Coordinates of C-alpha atoms in Angstrom, one line a residue:
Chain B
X1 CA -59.5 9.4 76.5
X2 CA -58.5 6.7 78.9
X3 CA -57.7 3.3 78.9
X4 CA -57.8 0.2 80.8
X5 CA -54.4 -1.3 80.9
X6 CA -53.2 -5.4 81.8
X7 CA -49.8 -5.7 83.2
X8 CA -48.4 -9.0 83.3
X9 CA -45.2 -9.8 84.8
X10 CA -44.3 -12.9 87.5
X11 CA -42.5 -9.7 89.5
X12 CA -44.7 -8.2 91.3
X13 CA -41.5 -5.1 91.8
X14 CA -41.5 -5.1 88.1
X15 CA -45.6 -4.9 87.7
X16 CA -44.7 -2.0 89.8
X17 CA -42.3 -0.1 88.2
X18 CA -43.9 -0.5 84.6
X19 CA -47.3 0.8 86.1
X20 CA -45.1 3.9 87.4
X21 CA -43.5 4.3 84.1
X22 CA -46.4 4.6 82.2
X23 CA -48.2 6.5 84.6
X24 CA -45.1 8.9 83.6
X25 CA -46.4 8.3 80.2
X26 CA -49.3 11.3 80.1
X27 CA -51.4 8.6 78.3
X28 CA -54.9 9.0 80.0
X29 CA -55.1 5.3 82.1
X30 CA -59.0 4.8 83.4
X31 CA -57.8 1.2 85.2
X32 CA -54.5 -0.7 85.7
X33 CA -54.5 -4.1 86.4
X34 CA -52.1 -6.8 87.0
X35 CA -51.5 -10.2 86.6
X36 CA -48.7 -12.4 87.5
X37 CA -48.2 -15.2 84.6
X38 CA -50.3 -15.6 81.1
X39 CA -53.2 -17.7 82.6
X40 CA -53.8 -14.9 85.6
X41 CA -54.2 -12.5 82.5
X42 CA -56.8 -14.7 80.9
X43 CA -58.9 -14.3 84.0
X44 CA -58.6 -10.7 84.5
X45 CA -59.3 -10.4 81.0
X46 CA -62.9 -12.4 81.3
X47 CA -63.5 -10.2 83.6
X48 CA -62.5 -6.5 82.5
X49 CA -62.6 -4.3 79.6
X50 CA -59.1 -4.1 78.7
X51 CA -57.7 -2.0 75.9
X52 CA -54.2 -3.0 76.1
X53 CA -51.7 -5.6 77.5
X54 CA -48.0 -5.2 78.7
X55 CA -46.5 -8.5 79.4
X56 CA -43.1 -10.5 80.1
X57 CA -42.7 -13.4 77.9
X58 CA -40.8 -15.8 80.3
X59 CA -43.2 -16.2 83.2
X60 CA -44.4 -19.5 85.4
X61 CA -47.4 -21.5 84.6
X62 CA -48.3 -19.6 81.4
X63 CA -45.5 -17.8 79.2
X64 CA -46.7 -13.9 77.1
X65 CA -46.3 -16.4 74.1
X66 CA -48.9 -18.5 75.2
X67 CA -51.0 -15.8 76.4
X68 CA -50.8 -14.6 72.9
X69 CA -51.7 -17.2 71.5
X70 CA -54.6 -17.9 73.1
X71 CA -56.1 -14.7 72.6
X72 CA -55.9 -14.6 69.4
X73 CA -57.9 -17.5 69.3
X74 CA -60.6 -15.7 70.8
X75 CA -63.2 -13.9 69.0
X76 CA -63.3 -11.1 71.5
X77 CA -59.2 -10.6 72.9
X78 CA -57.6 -10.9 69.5
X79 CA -58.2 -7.6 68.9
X80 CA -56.6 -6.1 72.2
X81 CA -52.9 -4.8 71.3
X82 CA -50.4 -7.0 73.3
X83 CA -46.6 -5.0 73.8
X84 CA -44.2 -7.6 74.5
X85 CA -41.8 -6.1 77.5
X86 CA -39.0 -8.8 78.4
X87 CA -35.6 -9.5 78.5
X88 CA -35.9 -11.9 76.0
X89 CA -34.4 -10.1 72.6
X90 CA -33.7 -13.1 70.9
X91 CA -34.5 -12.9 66.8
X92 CA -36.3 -16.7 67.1
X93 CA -38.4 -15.4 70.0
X94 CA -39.3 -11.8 68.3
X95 CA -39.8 -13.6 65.1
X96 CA -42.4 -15.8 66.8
X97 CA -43.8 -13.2 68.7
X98 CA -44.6 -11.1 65.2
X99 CA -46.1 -13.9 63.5
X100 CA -48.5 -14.2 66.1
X101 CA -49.3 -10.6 65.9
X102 CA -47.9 -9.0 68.5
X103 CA -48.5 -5.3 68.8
X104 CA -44.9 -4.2 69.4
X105 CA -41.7 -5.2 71.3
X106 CA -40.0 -3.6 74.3
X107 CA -36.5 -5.0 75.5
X108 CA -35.9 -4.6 79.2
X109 CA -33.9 -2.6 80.2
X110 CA -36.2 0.6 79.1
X111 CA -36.3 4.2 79.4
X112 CA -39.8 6.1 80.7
X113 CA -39.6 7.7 76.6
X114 CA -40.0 4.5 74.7
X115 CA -42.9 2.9 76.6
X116 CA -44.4 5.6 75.6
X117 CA -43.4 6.1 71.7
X118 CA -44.9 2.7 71.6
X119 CA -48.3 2.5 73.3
X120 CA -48.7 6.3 71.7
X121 CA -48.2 4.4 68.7
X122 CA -50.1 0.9 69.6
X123 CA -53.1 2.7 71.1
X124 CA -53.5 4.7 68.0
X125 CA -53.1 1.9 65.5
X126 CA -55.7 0.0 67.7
X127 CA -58.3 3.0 68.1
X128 CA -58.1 4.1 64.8
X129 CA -59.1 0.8 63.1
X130 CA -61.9 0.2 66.5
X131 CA -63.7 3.7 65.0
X132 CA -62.9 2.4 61.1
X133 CA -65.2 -0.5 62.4
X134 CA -68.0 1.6 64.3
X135 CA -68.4 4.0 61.5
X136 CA -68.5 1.5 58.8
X137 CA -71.5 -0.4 60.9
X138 CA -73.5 2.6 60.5
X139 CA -72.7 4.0 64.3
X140 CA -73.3 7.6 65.3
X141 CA -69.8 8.3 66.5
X142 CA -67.5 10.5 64.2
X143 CA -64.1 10.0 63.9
X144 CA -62.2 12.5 65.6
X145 CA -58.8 13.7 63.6
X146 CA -57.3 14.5 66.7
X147 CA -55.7 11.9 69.4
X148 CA -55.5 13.8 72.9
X149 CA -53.9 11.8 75.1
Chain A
X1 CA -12.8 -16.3 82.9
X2 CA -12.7 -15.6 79.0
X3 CA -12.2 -11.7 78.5
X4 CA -15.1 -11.9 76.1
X5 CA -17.8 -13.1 79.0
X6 CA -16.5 -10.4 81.7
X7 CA -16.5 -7.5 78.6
X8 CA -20.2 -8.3 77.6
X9 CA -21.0 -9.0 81.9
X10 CA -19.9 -5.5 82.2
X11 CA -21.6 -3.7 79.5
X12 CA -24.7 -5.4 80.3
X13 CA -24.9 -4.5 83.8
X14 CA -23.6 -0.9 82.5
X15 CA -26.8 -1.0 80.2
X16 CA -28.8 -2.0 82.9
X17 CA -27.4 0.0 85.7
X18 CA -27.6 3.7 83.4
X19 CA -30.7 2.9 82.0
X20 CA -32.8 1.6 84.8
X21 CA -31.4 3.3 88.0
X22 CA -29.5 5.9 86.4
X23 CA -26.7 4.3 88.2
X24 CA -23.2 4.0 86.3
X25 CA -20.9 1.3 87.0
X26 CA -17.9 0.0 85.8
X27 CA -16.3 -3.6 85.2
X28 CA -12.9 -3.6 86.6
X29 CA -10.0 -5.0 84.8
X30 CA -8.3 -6.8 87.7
X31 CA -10.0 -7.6 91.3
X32 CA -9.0 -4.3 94.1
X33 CA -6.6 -5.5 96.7
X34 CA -7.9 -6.6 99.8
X35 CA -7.3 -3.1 101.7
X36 CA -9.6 -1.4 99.0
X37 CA -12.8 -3.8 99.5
X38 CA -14.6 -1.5 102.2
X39 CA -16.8 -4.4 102.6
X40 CA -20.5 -3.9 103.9
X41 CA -21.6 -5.4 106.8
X42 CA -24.6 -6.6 104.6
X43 CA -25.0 -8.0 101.2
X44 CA -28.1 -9.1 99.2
X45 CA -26.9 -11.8 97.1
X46 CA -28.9 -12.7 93.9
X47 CA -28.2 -15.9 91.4
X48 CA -29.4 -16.9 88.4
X49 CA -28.3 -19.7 85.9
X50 CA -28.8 -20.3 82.2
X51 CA -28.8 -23.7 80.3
X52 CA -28.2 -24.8 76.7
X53 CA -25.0 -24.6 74.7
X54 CA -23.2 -22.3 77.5
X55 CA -24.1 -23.1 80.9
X56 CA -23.5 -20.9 83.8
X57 CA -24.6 -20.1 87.3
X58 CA -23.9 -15.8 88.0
X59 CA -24.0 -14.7 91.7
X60 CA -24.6 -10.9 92.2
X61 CA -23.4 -9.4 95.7
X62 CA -25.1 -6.0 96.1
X63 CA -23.7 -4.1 99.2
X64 CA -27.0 -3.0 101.0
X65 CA -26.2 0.5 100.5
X66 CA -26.5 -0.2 97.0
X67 CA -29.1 -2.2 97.1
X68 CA -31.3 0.5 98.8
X69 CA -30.3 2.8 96.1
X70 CA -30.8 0.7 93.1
X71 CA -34.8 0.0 94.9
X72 CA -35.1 3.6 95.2
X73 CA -34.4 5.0 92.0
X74 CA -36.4 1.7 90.1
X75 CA -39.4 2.0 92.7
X76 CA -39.3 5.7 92.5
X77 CA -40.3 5.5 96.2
X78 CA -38.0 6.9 99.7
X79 CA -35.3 3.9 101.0
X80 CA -37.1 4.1 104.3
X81 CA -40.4 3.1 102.8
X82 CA -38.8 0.0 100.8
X83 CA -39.6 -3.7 102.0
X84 CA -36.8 -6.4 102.6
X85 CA -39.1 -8.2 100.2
X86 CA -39.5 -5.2 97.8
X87 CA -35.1 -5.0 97.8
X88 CA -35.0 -8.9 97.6
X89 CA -37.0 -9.1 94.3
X90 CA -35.4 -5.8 92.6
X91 CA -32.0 -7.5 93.1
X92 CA -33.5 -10.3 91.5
X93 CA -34.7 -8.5 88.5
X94 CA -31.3 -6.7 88.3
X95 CA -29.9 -10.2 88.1
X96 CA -32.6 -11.0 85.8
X97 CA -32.2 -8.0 83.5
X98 CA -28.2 -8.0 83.4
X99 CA -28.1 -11.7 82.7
X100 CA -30.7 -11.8 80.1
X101 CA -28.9 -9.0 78.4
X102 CA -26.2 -10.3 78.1
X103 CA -27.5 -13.5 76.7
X104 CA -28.6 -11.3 74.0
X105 CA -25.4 -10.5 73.1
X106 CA -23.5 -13.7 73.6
X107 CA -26.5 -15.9 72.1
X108 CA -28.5 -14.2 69.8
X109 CA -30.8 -16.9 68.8
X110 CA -32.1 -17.5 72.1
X111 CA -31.2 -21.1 72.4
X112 CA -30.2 -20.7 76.4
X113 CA -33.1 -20.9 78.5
X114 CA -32.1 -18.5 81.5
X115 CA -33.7 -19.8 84.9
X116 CA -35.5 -17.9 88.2
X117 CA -33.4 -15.6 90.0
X118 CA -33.7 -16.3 93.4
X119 CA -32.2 -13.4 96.2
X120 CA -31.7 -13.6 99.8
X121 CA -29.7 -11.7 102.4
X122 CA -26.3 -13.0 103.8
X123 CA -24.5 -10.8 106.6
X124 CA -21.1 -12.2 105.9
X125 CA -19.8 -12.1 102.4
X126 CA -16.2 -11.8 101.3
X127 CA -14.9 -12.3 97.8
X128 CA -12.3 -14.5 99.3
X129 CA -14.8 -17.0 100.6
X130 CA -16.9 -16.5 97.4
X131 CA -17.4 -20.1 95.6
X132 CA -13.7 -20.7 94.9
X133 CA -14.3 -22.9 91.4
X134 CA -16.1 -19.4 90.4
X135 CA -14.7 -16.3 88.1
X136 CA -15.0 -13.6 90.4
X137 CA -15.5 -9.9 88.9
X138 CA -16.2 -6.4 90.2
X139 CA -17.8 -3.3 89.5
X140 CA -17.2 -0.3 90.8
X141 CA -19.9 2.2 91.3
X142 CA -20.3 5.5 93.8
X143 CA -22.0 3.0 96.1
X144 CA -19.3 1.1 96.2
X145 CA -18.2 -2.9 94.8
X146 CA -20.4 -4.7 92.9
X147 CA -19.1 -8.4 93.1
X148 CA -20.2 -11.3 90.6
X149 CA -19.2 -14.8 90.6
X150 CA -19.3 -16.6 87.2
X151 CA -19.2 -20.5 87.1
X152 CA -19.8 -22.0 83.9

């Protein structure tokens, strides 16, 4: 299974070496796109099917707090898993973050292995309860027990 | 400068450095003698400030072999293929990523608001010349000095 992933970051260098690191990952990626601030992100996400987010927090124009919030005020984005990556590690700011609902939390700097612990572990959550809603509409598709990524 | 601030400096860019270009380095207690600097004939420099309760601008002198080797390892791609723009913003995110670490440690609620790095090269540098109202502090590393200035 592969997935469309959003990185946001204001470095383009760092946009870079996440999309590296989790093409490192194993985790099947279909497309990778980038954006460099929160409001950038809303427009590529108009746009594209996008099944997860990576984003800084403290970025120009529009923050990944903001960007947060604002799609999960939308009926369609809110449920796209956002991972927080950011050297930000305050408790206010990580607080904040998980009342908003973010997915998970990665402090810069990071190793390869915990990007992916986390998305293996954010994708999942996020499928799972996508095909909990599909089969109780009535759909045709079966769960599948098994996650190959 | 206050032991504390140059002990959590140095573990933060130790965190960084290991972690992210698998590059260890190592806060020195006193500043080398003048006969030990080996300077470069080319430094990126890279500064970043932080506001709130603690105020401080930090100035980051990467020797350009180091430089080149930090972009390597964190692009993943060959030295020869990296941009002076590509070197230019990884010194700014090593800036970026030290300083902001060590903001975690130092002030945990996030009340500091840390600023935009900003990098450029400079083809001079000495550590003498360095701002002089500055705390200056170095790292050693296999590529050499790492210099910071701290003025807060």
């Amino acid at each position: 299974m592969a997935f469309n992933i959003l990185v946001v970051d204001d470095s383009e260098t760092m946009r870079a070496v996440i999309k590296r690191t989790v093409g490192m990952t194993g985790i099947g990626v279909g497309e990778m796109l980038e954006a460099g601030n929160g409001k950038e992100a809303l427009e590529v996400l108009a746009d594209a099917w996008i099944d997860v987010v990576l984003s800084d927090i403290n970025m120009p124009e529009m923050g990944g707090i903001e960007l947060l919030k604002k799609m999960k005020e939308d009926d369609v984005l809110q449920n796209i898993p956002v991972i927080f990556i950011s050297t930000e590690s305050s408790h206010t700011r990580m607080d904040e973050a998980k009342k908003l609902g973010v997915a998970a939390y990665v402090k810069k700097p990071f190793m390869p292995e915990t990007i992916k612990e986390i998305m293996i572990d954010v994708l999942s959550k996020a499928y799972a309860s996508r095909i909990n809603e599909v089969s109780e509409e009535g759909g045709d598709n079966q769960v599948d027990d098994e996650m190959d990524f | 400068m206050e032991q504390g601030i140059k002990v959590k400096i140095g573990e933060s860019a130790a965190e960084v450095f290991s972690t992210m270009y698998f590059m260890p380095v190592q806060v020195l207690e006193d500043i080398p003698s003048e006969e030990n600097w080996n300077l470069d004939t080319r430094y990126i420099s890279a500064k970043i400030s932080f506001t709130g309760p603690m105020n401080a601008a930090v100035c980051f002198f990467f020797p350009s072999i180091m430089a080149k080797n930090i972009a390597e390892r964190f692009l993943g791609i060959d030295a020869a293929d990296i941009s002076e723009q590509q070197a230019l913003d990884t010194m700014k995110e090593a800036a970026n990523m030290v300083i902001g670490s060590f903001l975690g440690k130092v002030d945990p609620e996030g009340v500091c608001k840390l600023g935009i790095p900003i990098a450029e090269f400079i083809s001079e540098f000495s550590p003498v010349g360095s701002d002089s109202d500055a705390e200056l502090l170095a790292l050693i590393s296999e590529f050499g000095y790492l210099w910071i200035t701290y003025s807060g």
